[in-house]
Amino acid sequence: MSTVKLTIDGQEIEVASGTTILEATQELGIEIPTFCHDPELSVHGACRICVVEVEKARTLVAACAAPVAPGMVVHTSSERVLKARRTNLKLILANHPLDCMICEKMGECKLQEYCYLYGIEGTDYAGEKHDYPLDQSNPFIIRDLNKCILCGKCVRKCHEVNGAGAIDYTERGFNSKIAPAFDDPLENSSCVFCGMCIDVCPVGALIPKESVRKGRPWEVQKVKTICPYCGIGCGIELQVKDDKIIGSRPNFKNPVNKGQICVKGHFGLGFVESKERLSRPLIKRKGVFVEAEWDEALDYVAERFKEVKAQSGAEALAGLSSARVTNEENYIFQKLLRMLGTNSIDNCARLCHAPTAAGLATVFGSGAMTNSIEEIENADALLVIGSNITETHPVIGYRVRKAKDNGAKIIVVDSCFIGLAAIAEVPPHIDNLALSGLGRCAAGNLQGRRSIQGLH
């Protein structure tokens, strides 16, 4: 691999050819402000807050978009650069609400952070301001377009990662804004409410409805855990205050999902605080379940195990485990049952995955996955048989879409026209006789993205 030598703020550095100035400064530990940049997304270069001065260049250049060149000399904090960044911030503030005291993003807002860093108290540019109505129509996201700075990160996340393509730039000039087609409500668009647009928004334009007025960022404890829904094992960070979950965000450092998330992991944890959820063990007495203490319940189970084993033998015992707990917990569970002398252990995952496990074992010698999640997006071809990935395992669906963007061929074999069929080279053949089934599938897909409301 060829390398390039350059100088940044008096420090010489050698980096790979094709590296951007921003990436080179990050290797040196030099921080450059950014609004529109995201390493997972395509280069945009729209916000211009990351401008730097390159000697012999006619104008300031956007560090996130400009590649390094041999002998380049870069200044990241010259007076010319600082003046341009301050002007940029003032221009943004000219059409931005200054309600920071009650803004949900206070403490995490990049605009607020950079104004503090560069000493910006207000704007010198008086003029017309937008007055868009606050959009609270959908159950998950509050959209305040008055605070949008048009960085475009939400648009690229929606198109490049999720593949939903629900939002984009609309209108022109001063009237430019981010919205679904025809300015329809989000719930009438192709939005699947993954919430990743919220996670990348640098200001308070997109806010999770479930967290409003429940705690400031510095009051919230971030607890890393694993999403309890499907088997991908996405890393999430629970937002906890006063021992209650007030929100959920993806863990950007988790190697499984890399900050990606779906509607269930983002907004589907309301069941934790549900009044219908069991919080104490129940023991049936005289045909009625009554609450008991944990020690009492465990002693009761242990005694019943002993009685059954003594009367009918160990094979009279059986255990049914959950597919929603960790591998470690399932391992301990089966060890307990085997210690008691029984091999009668089952779980719900075996029932729904029995055909695929048997097929994999026959062809590859093992019923387990034969590749890593990481390998999916680098595959040359993907054959999807009877699996609606974008509904059941959305984050894997993102990787399949990434593979498509990388040139992979997708073949879908299914009785339904599933989400991936729209981007497949060989989609499923749905004839007129299957139209009723297609209708059911389409209705199921639409319901899937909205049914999470019932979990709150």
XYZ file of C-alpha atoms in Angstrom:
456
model
C 0.000 0.000 0.000
C 1.393 3.386 -0.994
C 1.762 6.048 1.675
C 1.803 9.831 1.759
C 3.880 12.131 3.949
C 2.492 15.484 5.019
C 2.738 18.034 7.801
C -0.171 18.972 10.072
C 0.272 21.786 12.588
C 4.040 21.325 12.463
C 3.897 17.558 12.941
C 5.013 15.201 10.197
C 2.876 12.140 9.581
C 2.821 9.294 7.080
C -0.584 7.837 6.183
C -2.073 5.544 3.563
C -2.858 7.049 0.179
C -6.514 8.071 0.004
C -6.706 9.060 3.659
C -8.585 12.299 4.241
C -7.098 15.241 6.112
C -9.637 14.658 8.895
C -8.552 11.034 9.324
C -4.899 12.088 9.369
C -5.543 14.702 12.077
C -7.373 12.099 14.145
C -4.303 9.865 14.015
C -2.329 12.748 15.523
C -4.979 13.341 18.182
C -5.924 16.735 16.742
C -9.653 17.398 17.056
C -11.474 19.105 14.221
C -15.170 20.001 14.621
C -17.656 18.171 12.376
C -21.414 18.202 11.874
C -22.031 16.142 8.730
C -19.177 13.633 8.998
C -19.743 10.015 10.026
C -17.125 7.319 9.336
C -19.884 4.824 8.475
C -21.470 7.086 5.869
C -20.404 8.488 2.519
C -18.434 11.731 2.428
C -20.783 14.708 2.319
C -18.702 17.825 2.971
C -21.754 20.042 3.413
C -21.446 21.709 6.812
C -17.966 23.236 6.231
C -17.286 23.487 9.961
C -14.260 21.214 9.470
C -12.437 23.582 7.108
C -8.654 23.752 7.379
C -5.968 25.827 5.669
C -3.699 24.063 3.200
C -0.648 26.033 2.094
C -0.779 27.062 -1.577
C -4.477 26.210 -1.788
C -6.699 29.003 -3.062
C -9.462 28.475 -0.489
C -10.020 26.677 2.780
C -10.815 22.988 2.260
C -13.188 20.620 4.025
C -10.999 18.215 5.987
C -13.585 15.414 5.867
C -13.648 15.385 2.059
C -10.116 16.387 0.978
C -7.584 13.561 0.525
C -3.999 14.057 1.650
C -1.268 14.765 -0.900
C 2.532 14.384 -0.783
C 4.223 17.335 0.906
C 0.909 18.897 1.954
C 1.176 21.409 4.796
C -2.026 21.782 6.810
C -3.004 24.283 9.508
C -6.072 23.296 11.533
C -6.336 26.303 13.822
C -4.913 29.318 12.001
C -6.665 32.661 12.423
C -8.162 32.297 8.968
C -9.617 28.892 9.902
C -10.981 30.064 13.261
C -12.614 33.090 11.649
C -14.322 30.870 9.059
C -15.624 28.474 11.709
C -16.975 31.314 13.842
C -18.713 32.801 10.817
C -20.172 29.411 9.966
C -21.580 29.029 13.482
C -23.094 32.510 13.404
C -24.775 31.745 10.091
C -26.299 28.588 11.566
C -27.509 30.471 14.632
C -29.191 33.047 12.397
C -31.908 30.471 11.713
C -31.778 28.345 14.845
C -33.889 28.558 18.028
C -31.926 29.637 21.102
C -34.005 27.638 23.574
C -31.047 25.658 24.897
C -32.295 25.809 28.492
C -35.280 23.588 27.683
C -33.866 21.685 24.713
C -33.666 17.906 25.228
C -30.285 17.870 23.496
C -28.643 20.259 25.968
C -25.335 18.782 27.060
C -25.051 16.594 23.941
C -25.655 19.205 21.211
C -22.656 19.716 18.938
C -23.817 23.194 17.956
C -23.913 24.210 21.606
C -20.518 22.583 22.191
C -18.825 24.380 19.293
C -20.396 27.751 20.140
C -18.934 27.377 23.626
C -15.560 26.298 22.219
C -15.315 29.257 19.806
C -16.937 31.844 22.078
C -20.078 32.438 19.986
C -22.766 34.216 22.030
C -25.183 35.010 19.209
C -25.375 35.928 15.562
C -24.612 39.063 13.545
C -26.984 38.029 10.769
C -30.557 39.117 11.356
C -33.225 37.917 8.971
C -36.169 35.629 8.417
C -36.426 32.481 10.523
C -38.287 29.270 9.912
C -41.400 28.581 11.941
C -42.194 24.955 11.227
C -44.817 23.278 13.454
C -43.472 20.685 15.876
C -44.159 17.224 14.445
C -45.246 14.833 17.216
C -47.558 12.781 15.038
C -45.743 9.449 15.248
C -45.294 7.426 18.462
C -41.494 7.371 18.559
C -39.829 10.514 17.179
C -40.358 14.238 17.724
C -39.223 16.245 14.688
C -38.357 19.913 15.149
C -37.274 21.137 11.722
C -36.573 24.615 13.120
C -33.467 23.131 14.766
C -32.309 21.134 11.745
C -28.935 22.331 10.380
C -29.246 20.269 7.156
C -26.136 18.198 7.851
C -27.782 15.276 6.044
C -26.570 12.536 8.396
C -30.115 11.273 8.969
C -30.709 11.107 5.205
C -27.557 9.122 4.526
C -28.221 6.814 7.473
C -31.711 6.114 6.157
C -30.524 5.465 2.588
C -27.075 3.930 3.034
C -27.495 1.796 6.177
C -31.179 1.100 6.702
C -32.137 1.162 3.044
C -35.607 2.513 3.828
C -34.976 5.797 2.025
C -37.861 7.402 3.888
C -36.457 10.945 4.013
C -34.409 13.241 1.805
C -33.758 16.900 1.046
C -36.829 18.727 -0.229
C -37.370 22.273 -1.524
C -34.510 24.656 -2.385
C -32.485 27.478 -0.835
C -33.874 28.960 2.375
C -36.841 26.569 2.232
C -34.675 23.433 2.117
C -35.608 20.834 4.712
C -35.435 17.121 5.456
C -38.750 15.345 4.989
C -40.494 12.295 3.505
C -41.772 12.500 -0.072
C -44.533 15.079 -0.538
C -43.899 16.138 3.066
C -46.062 13.255 4.274
C -45.984 12.127 7.928
C -43.247 9.613 8.729
C -45.773 6.863 9.431
C -47.076 7.174 5.865
C -43.593 6.807 4.396
C -41.252 3.826 4.090
C -39.808 4.645 7.541
C -39.359 1.554 9.724
C -38.711 3.641 12.871
C -35.277 2.204 13.582
C -34.395 5.520 15.244
C -30.846 5.622 13.860
C -31.575 9.100 12.519
C -31.967 10.240 16.135
C -28.634 8.709 17.117
C -26.660 10.649 14.490
C -28.477 13.989 14.716
C -25.930 16.504 16.111
C -28.615 18.924 17.375
C -32.137 18.748 18.807
C -34.005 18.309 15.537
C -34.805 14.640 16.250
C -35.700 13.525 19.763
C -36.993 10.158 21.088
C -40.490 10.810 22.408
C -40.151 8.275 25.237
C -37.314 10.249 26.883
C -38.787 13.761 26.843
C -38.575 15.538 30.226
C -37.316 12.406 31.951
C -33.716 13.411 32.527
C -30.774 15.457 31.317
C -27.815 13.644 29.699
C -25.599 14.224 32.740
C -28.282 12.757 35.030
C -28.599 9.567 33.019
C -26.592 6.431 33.679
C -25.591 4.508 30.551
C -25.782 0.744 31.105
C -24.317 -1.485 28.405
C -26.250 -4.667 27.704
C -27.510 -6.918 24.897
C -30.841 -6.410 23.128
C -33.297 -9.082 24.358
C -35.177 -9.569 21.089
C -33.760 -11.573 18.163
C -30.610 -13.700 18.131
C -28.208 -11.185 16.589
C -27.016 -9.970 19.980
C -26.871 -6.248 19.264
C -25.140 -4.120 21.867
C -27.315 -1.380 23.344
C -26.918 1.262 26.022
C -29.855 1.636 28.368
C -30.513 5.178 29.539
C -31.285 4.750 33.237
C -32.413 7.297 35.804
C -33.670 6.498 39.303
C -33.421 2.776 38.460
C -35.851 3.159 35.554
C -35.151 2.792 31.838
C -36.012 6.046 30.100
C -34.529 5.191 26.721
C -32.251 2.951 24.694
C -29.463 3.680 22.233
C -27.115 1.507 20.189
C -23.619 0.788 21.445
C -21.365 2.201 18.716
C -18.373 0.199 19.957
C -20.117 -3.183 19.916
C -18.527 -5.354 17.183
C -21.823 -7.085 16.342
C -24.046 -4.149 15.371
C -21.487 -1.284 15.275
C -24.044 1.281 16.401
C -26.835 -0.026 14.192
C -30.221 -0.827 15.716
C -33.829 -1.616 14.822
C -37.179 -0.399 16.127
C -37.394 -3.177 18.736
C -34.024 -2.519 20.350
C -34.513 1.250 20.201
C -38.128 1.685 21.271
C -39.385 -1.732 22.376
C -38.219 -1.901 25.978
C -41.360 -0.476 27.546
C -42.256 -3.951 28.781
C -39.578 -3.655 31.469
C -41.732 -1.215 33.446
C -45.043 -2.856 32.471
C -47.494 -3.388 35.319
C -48.283 -6.783 33.829
C -44.701 -7.983 34.125
C -43.966 -10.485 36.901
C -41.534 -9.016 39.404
C -41.759 -11.758 42.035
C -42.022 -15.558 41.802
C -45.455 -17.188 42.056
C -46.306 -20.478 43.786
C -49.616 -22.206 43.200
C -51.476 -22.876 46.436
C -54.912 -24.481 46.373
C -55.121 -23.875 42.643
C -54.258 -20.189 42.852
C -50.905 -18.502 42.118
C -49.703 -16.346 45.002
C -46.548 -14.216 45.347
C -43.617 -15.669 47.235
C -40.108 -14.672 48.278
C -37.226 -15.829 46.083
C -35.700 -18.069 48.739
C -39.068 -19.702 49.340
C -39.632 -20.269 45.617
C -36.155 -21.718 45.040
C -36.503 -24.031 48.037
C -39.899 -25.139 46.732
C -38.518 -25.945 43.266
C -35.542 -27.809 44.728
C -37.787 -29.922 46.958
C -40.148 -30.749 44.089
C -37.191 -31.764 41.924
C -36.044 -34.136 44.648
C -39.540 -35.592 45.100
C -40.098 -36.215 41.387
C -36.656 -37.733 40.960
C -37.129 -40.035 43.980
C -40.595 -41.171 42.886
C -40.244 -41.411 39.086
C -36.558 -41.155 38.256
C -34.501 -38.345 36.752
C -35.982 -38.778 33.261
C -39.306 -37.547 34.652
C -37.684 -34.111 34.844
C -37.463 -31.792 31.845
C -36.331 -28.218 31.216
C -37.527 -25.669 28.669
C -35.138 -22.763 28.206
C -35.533 -19.396 26.528
C -33.899 -18.335 23.281
C -33.858 -14.753 24.541
C -31.260 -15.271 27.282
C -27.509 -15.406 26.761
C -25.571 -18.493 25.660
C -23.887 -18.509 29.057
C -27.209 -18.629 30.900
C -28.463 -21.432 28.658
C -25.229 -23.326 29.243
C -25.665 -23.091 33.014
C -29.321 -24.153 32.660
C -28.495 -27.318 30.739
C -25.668 -28.125 33.187
C -28.168 -27.928 36.053
C -30.599 -30.312 34.327
C -27.846 -32.769 33.415
C -26.557 -32.650 36.986
C -30.033 -33.742 38.066
C -29.717 -36.679 35.685
C -31.925 -35.768 32.723
C -31.201 -35.064 29.094
C -34.723 -33.790 28.420
C -33.812 -30.197 27.650
C -35.367 -28.086 24.927
C -35.872 -24.489 23.842
C -38.139 -22.563 21.512
C -35.337 -21.740 19.064
C -34.932 -25.408 18.157
C -38.576 -25.576 17.093
C -38.516 -22.701 14.612
C -34.967 -23.349 13.408
C -35.133 -27.155 13.222
C -35.364 -27.310 9.387
C -32.475 -24.892 8.825
C -30.321 -26.562 11.484
C -30.937 -29.980 9.900
C -30.190 -28.639 6.424
C -26.961 -26.964 7.508
C -25.841 -30.091 9.365
C -26.474 -32.233 6.285
C -24.634 -29.929 3.868
C -21.892 -28.405 6.022
C -21.626 -30.869 8.908
C -22.864 -28.421 11.531
C -26.226 -26.836 12.230
C -24.553 -23.639 13.392
C -23.783 -20.517 11.378
C -20.787 -21.133 9.111
C -19.813 -17.491 8.585
C -19.459 -14.341 10.648
C -21.858 -11.414 10.391
C -18.938 -9.357 9.114
C -18.550 -11.616 6.068
C -22.093 -10.985 4.813
C -21.417 -7.523 3.420
C -18.339 -8.792 1.553
C -20.087 -11.739 -0.111
C -20.290 -12.016 -3.899
C -23.767 -13.555 -3.842
C -26.478 -14.157 -1.248
C -29.245 -16.761 -1.539
C -32.152 -15.997 0.807
C -34.591 -18.891 1.208
C -37.809 -18.474 3.196
C -36.356 -15.832 5.508
C -37.729 -12.331 5.862
C -34.474 -10.950 7.236
C -35.433 -7.279 7.182
C -38.375 -8.042 9.489
C -36.993 -10.735 11.798
C -33.311 -9.706 11.993
C -33.192 -6.096 10.713
C -29.538 -5.430 11.541
C -28.523 -8.430 9.434
C -30.803 -6.966 6.767
C -28.667 -3.805 6.865
C -25.589 -5.925 6.130
C -27.329 -7.610 3.208
C -28.173 -4.197 1.760
C -24.530 -3.194 2.268
C -23.484 -6.283 0.328
C -25.800 -5.188 -2.465
C -24.122 -1.771 -2.494
C -20.758 -3.561 -2.708
C -21.893 -5.407 -5.840
C -23.290 -8.656 -4.446
C -26.023 -10.526 -6.322
C -29.115 -11.279 -4.217
C -31.451 -14.183 -4.986
C -34.693 -14.492 -3.015
C -36.713 -17.707 -2.836
C -39.959 -17.114 -0.977
C -43.726 -17.353 -1.225
C -43.936 -13.678 -0.267
C -42.571 -10.548 -1.883
C -40.413 -9.657 1.143
C -38.438 -6.453 1.626
C -35.221 -7.823 0.110
C -37.079 -8.872 -3.031
C -37.198 -5.225 -4.097
C -33.394 -5.137 -4.435
C -32.829 -8.715 -5.606
C -31.483 -9.580 -9.058
C -33.696 -12.676 -8.891
C -36.823 -11.897 -6.837
C -39.470 -14.517 -5.970
C -41.987 -15.219 -8.725
C -45.424 -14.261 -7.429
C -48.190 -15.213 -9.871
C -51.823 -14.188 -9.767
C -52.727 -17.214 -7.674
C -50.438 -15.963 -4.897
C -51.763 -12.419 -4.744
C -53.739 -13.142 -1.583
C -50.561 -14.413 0.040
C -48.677 -11.334 -1.165
C -51.307 -9.181 0.470
C -50.865 -11.008 3.745
C -47.091 -10.652 3.587
C -47.279 -6.947 2.779
C -49.742 -6.396 5.618
C -47.475 -8.347 7.951
C -44.456 -6.248 7.016
C -46.391 -3.020 7.569
C -47.700 -4.244 10.888
C -44.248 -5.378 11.977
C -42.803 -1.881 11.983
C -45.723 -0.511 14.004
C -46.592 -3.327 16.404
C -43.871 -2.176 18.769
C -46.312 0.461 19.998
C -48.158 -2.255 21.860
C -45.050 -3.068 23.921
C -45.084 0.269 25.771
